[in-house]
CSV table of C-alpha atoms in Angstrom, one decimal:
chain,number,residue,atom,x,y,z
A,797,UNK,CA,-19.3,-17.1,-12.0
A,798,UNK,CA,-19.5,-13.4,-12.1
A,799,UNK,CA,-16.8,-13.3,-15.2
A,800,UNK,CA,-19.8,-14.4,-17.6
A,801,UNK,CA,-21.7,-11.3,-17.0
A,802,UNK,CA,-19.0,-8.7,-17.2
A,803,UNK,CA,-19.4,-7.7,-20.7
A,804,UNK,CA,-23.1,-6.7,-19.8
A,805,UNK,CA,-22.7,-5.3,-16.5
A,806,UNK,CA,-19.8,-3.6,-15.5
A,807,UNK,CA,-20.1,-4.1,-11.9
A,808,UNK,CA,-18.9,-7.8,-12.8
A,809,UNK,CA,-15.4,-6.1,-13.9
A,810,UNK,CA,-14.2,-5.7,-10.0
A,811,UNK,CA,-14.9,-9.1,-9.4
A,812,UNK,CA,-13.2,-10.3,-12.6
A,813,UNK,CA,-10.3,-8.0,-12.2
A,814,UNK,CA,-9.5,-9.1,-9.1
A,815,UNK,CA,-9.6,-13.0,-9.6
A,816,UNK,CA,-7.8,-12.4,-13.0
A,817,UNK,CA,-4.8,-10.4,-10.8
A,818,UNK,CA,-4.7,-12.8,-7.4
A,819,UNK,CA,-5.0,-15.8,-9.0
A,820,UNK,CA,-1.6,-15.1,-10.3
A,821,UNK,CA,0.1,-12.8,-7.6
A,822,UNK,CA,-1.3,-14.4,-4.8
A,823,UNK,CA,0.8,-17.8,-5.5
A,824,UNK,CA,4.2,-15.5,-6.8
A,825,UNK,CA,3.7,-13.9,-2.7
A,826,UNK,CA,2.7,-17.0,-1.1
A,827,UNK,CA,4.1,-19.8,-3.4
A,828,UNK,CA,2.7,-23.0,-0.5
A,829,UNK,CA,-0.2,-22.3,-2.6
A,830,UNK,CA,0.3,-23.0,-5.8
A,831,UNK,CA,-0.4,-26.9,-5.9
A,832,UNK,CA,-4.1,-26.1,-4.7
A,833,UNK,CA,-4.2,-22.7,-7.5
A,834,UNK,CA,-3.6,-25.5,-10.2
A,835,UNK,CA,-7.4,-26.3,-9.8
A,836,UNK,CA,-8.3,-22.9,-10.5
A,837,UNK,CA,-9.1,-21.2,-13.2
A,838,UNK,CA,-6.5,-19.1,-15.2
A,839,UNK,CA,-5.5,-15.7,-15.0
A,840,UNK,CA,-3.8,-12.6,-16.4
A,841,UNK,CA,-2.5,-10.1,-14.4
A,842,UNK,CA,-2.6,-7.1,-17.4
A,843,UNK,CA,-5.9,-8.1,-17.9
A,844,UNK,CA,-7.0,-8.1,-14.5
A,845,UNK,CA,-5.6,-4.2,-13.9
A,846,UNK,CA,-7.6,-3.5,-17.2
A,847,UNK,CA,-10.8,-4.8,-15.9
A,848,UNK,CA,-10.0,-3.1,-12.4
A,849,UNK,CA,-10.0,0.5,-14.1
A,850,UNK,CA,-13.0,-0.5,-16.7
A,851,UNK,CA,-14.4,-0.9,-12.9
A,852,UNK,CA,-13.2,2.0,-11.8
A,853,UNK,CA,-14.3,4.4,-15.5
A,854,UNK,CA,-17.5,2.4,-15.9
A,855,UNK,CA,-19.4,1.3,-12.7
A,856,UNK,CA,-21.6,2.7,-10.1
A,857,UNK,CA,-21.4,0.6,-7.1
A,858,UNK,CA,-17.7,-0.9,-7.1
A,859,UNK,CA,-15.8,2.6,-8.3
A,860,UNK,CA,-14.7,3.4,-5.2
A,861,UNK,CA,-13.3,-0.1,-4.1
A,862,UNK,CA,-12.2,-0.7,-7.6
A,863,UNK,CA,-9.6,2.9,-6.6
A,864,UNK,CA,-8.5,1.4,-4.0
A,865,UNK,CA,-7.5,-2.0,-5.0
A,866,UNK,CA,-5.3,-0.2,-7.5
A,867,UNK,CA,-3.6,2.0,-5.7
A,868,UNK,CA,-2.3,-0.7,-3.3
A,869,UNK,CA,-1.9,-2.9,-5.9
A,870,UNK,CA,0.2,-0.2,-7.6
A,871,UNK,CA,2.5,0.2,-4.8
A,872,UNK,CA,2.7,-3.1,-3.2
A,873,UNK,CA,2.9,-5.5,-6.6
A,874,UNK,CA,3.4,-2.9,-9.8
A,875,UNK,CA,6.2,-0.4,-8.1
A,876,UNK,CA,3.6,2.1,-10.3
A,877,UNK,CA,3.6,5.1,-7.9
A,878,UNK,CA,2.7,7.1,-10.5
A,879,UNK,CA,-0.5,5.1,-10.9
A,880,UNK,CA,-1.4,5.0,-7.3
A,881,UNK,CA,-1.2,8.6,-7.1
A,882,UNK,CA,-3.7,9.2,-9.8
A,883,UNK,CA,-6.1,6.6,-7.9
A,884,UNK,CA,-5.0,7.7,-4.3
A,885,UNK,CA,-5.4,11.7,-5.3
A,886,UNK,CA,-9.0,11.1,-6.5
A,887,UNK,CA,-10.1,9.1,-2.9
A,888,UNK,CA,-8.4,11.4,-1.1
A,889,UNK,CA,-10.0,14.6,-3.0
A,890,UNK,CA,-13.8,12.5,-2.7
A,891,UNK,CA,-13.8,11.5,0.5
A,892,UNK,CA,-11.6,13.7,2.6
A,893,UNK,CA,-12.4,12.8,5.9
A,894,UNK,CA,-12.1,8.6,5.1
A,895,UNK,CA,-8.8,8.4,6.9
A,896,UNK,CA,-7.4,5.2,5.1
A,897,UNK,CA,-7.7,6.9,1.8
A,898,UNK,CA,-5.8,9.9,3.3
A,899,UNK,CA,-3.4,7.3,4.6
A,900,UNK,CA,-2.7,5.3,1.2
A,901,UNK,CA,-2.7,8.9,-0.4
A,902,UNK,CA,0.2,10.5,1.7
A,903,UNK,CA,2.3,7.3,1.2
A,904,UNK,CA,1.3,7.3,-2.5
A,905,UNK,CA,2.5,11.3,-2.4
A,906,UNK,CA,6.4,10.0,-0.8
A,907,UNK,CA,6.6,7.4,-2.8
A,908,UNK,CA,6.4,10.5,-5.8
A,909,UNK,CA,8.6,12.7,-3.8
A,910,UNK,CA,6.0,14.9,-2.8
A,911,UNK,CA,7.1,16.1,0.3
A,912,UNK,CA,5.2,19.0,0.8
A,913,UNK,CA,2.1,18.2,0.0
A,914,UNK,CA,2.7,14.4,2.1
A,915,UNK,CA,3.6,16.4,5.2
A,916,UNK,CA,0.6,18.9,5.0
A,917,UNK,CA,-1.5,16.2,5.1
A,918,UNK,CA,0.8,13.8,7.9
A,919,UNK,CA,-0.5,16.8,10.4
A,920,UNK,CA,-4.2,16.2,10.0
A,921,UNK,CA,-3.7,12.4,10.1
A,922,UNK,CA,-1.4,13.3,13.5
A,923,UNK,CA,-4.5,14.9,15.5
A,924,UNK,CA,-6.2,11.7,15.2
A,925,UNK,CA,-5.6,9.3,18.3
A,926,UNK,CA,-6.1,5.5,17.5
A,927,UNK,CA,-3.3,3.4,16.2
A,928,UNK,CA,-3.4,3.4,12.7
A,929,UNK,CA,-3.1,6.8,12.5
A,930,UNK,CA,-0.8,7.4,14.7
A,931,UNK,CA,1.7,4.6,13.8
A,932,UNK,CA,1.1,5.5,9.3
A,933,UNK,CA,1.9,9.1,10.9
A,934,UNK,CA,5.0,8.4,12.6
A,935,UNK,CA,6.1,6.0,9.2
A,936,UNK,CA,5.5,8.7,7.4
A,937,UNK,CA,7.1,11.4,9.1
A,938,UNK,CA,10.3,9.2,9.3
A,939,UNK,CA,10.6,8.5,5.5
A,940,UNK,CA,10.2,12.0,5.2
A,941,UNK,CA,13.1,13.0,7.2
A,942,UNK,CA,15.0,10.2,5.9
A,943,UNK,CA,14.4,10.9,2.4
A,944,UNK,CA,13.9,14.5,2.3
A,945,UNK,CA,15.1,16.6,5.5
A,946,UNK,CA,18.3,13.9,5.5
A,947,UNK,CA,17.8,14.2,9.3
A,948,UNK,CA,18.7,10.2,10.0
A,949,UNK,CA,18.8,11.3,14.0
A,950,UNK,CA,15.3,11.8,13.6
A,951,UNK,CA,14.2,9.3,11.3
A,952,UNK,CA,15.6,6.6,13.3
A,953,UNK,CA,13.6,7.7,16.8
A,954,UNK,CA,10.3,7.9,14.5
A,955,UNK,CA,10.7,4.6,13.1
A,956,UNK,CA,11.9,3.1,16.4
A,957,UNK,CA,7.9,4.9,17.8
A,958,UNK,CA,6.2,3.7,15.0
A,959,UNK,CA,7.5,0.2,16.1
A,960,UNK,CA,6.3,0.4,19.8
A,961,UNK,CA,2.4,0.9,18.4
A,962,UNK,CA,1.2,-2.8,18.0
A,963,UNK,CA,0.1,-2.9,14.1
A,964,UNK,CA,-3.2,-3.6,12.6
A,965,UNK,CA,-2.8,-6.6,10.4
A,966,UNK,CA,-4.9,-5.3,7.3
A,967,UNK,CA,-3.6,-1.8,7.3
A,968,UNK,CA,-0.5,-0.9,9.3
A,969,UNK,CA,1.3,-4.1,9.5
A,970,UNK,CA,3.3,-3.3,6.3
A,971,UNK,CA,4.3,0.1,8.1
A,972,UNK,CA,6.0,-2.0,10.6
A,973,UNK,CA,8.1,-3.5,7.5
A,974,UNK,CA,8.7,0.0,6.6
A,975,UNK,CA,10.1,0.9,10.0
A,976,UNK,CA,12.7,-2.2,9.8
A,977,UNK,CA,13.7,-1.0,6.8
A,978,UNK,CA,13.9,2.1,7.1
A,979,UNK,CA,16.4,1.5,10.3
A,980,UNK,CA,18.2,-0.9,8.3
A,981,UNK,CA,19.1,1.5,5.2
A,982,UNK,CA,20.3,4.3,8.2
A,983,UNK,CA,22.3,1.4,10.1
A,984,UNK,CA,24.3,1.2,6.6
A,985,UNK,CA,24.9,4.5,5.8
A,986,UNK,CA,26.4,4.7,9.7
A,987,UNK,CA,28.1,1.2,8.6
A,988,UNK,CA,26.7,-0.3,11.6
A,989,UNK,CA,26.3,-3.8,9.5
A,990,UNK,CA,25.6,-5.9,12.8
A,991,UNK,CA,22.5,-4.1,13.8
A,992,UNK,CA,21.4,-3.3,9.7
A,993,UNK,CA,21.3,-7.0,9.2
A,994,UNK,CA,19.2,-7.4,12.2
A,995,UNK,CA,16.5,-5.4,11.2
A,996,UNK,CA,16.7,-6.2,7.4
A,997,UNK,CA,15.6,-9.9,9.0
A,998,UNK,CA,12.9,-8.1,11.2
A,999,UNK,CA,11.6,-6.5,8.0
A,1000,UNK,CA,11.5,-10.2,5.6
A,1001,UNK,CA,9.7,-11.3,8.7
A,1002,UNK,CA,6.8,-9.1,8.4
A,1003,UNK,CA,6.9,-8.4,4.9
C-alpha cells in the first residue's frame, strides 16, 4: 500500500525497498515458499537496494534502519563488503555506544581485512557481559586469528567457546554458522576430512 506514496514521501522508500528485495530473496533462501509468493506482487531486487539507500540519502525517520538493512543485506545476500562497510562505519561512527551496530561493523571491518581496526573495537565489545556480545566477540576474535594471526590453535578453541554460548536467533545465530565453518576450513588444512565434514553439516544446519 505504502509503494503508491513513495514518490512523495520518502519515508515510503524503506518500506518499498524492502518488499521489492524479500519478495525475491526471501523465496531464493527459503524456496517452500514460493507457491504462496506467486500471489504477491512482483519485485526487483536492484531496485529495492536503490530505494533502500534513496531511504537511507533522503528520509528522516527510517535512515537509520534503512543503514542497517543494507549492511546485512550486503554481507548476508550481495557478498558487497565494501558496501556494508560504508553503511556499518556510519552507525558505528553515530551511535557508538548501540552495540549491534558496533557488532555488524567489526564483522563488516574482517570481512575488508581490517584487522586492526576490527580487533580495537572486539576489546570494547569483550567488557560487555551478555551473550551476544560475548559469543560475536569470541567469532570474531577466531576469524581474526584464523585469517590474520594464522594461529589455527587458537582459532579453533575460540570458535569451539563461541559454540558453548546458546545463540540469539535474530542476531548471533549466524555466528554459530561462522563457528562450524570456521572449524571446518581448519579441520582441512590439518586434513582431518572426518571431523571437517562434520561440522560443514553443523554449519548447513544453521545456516
Amino acid at each position: 500500500e505504502g509503494k503508491k506514496y513513495k514518490n512523495e514521501n520518502p519515508e515510503f522508500l524503506f518500506a518499498s525497498g524492502l518488499y521489492n528485495y524479500y519478495i525475491v530473496q526471501y523465496p531464493e533462501s527459503h524456496p517452500i515458499v514460493k507457491p504462496v509468493i506467486m500471489f504477491f506482487e512482483d519485485g526487483n531486487k536492484k531496485l529495492g537496494l536503490q530505494e533502500l539507500e534513496n531511504s537511507f540519502k533522503k528520509s528522516i525517520f527510517s535512515r537509520t534502519e534503512a543503514a542497517l538493512y543494507l549492511v546485512n543485506i550486503n554481507i548476508k545476500y550481495e557478498s558487497n563488503f565494501r558496501k556494508s562497510l560504508v553503511y556499518s562505519s556510519i552507525l558505528n561512527s553515530k551511535y557508538p555506544n548501540n552495540y549491534i551496530f558496533k557488532i555488524k561493523h567489526i564483522e563488516s571491518l574482517l570481512l575488508n581485512n581490517e584487522y586492526e581496526e576490527a580487533l580495537i573495537l572486539n576489546e570494547q565489545l569483550k567488557s560487555r557481559k551478555d551473550n551476544v556480545s560475548q559469543l560475536s566477540s569470541l567469532v570474531f576474535e577466531a576469524y581474526a586469528d584464523e585469517h590474520n594471526k594464522k594461529n589455527l590453535q587458537s582459532a579453533l578453541i575460540n570458535y569451539a567457546k563461541a559454540l558453548k554460548i546458546a545463540h540469539d536467533d535474530r542476531y548471533t545465530k549466524e555466528y554459530h554458522g561462522m563457528a562450524y565453518l570456521g572449524m571446518a576450513r581448519i579441520f582441512v588444512k590439518q586434513k582431518d576430512m572426518t571431523k571437517a565434514k562434520a561440522f560443514y553439516k553443523e554449519c548447513l544446519k544453521i545456516s
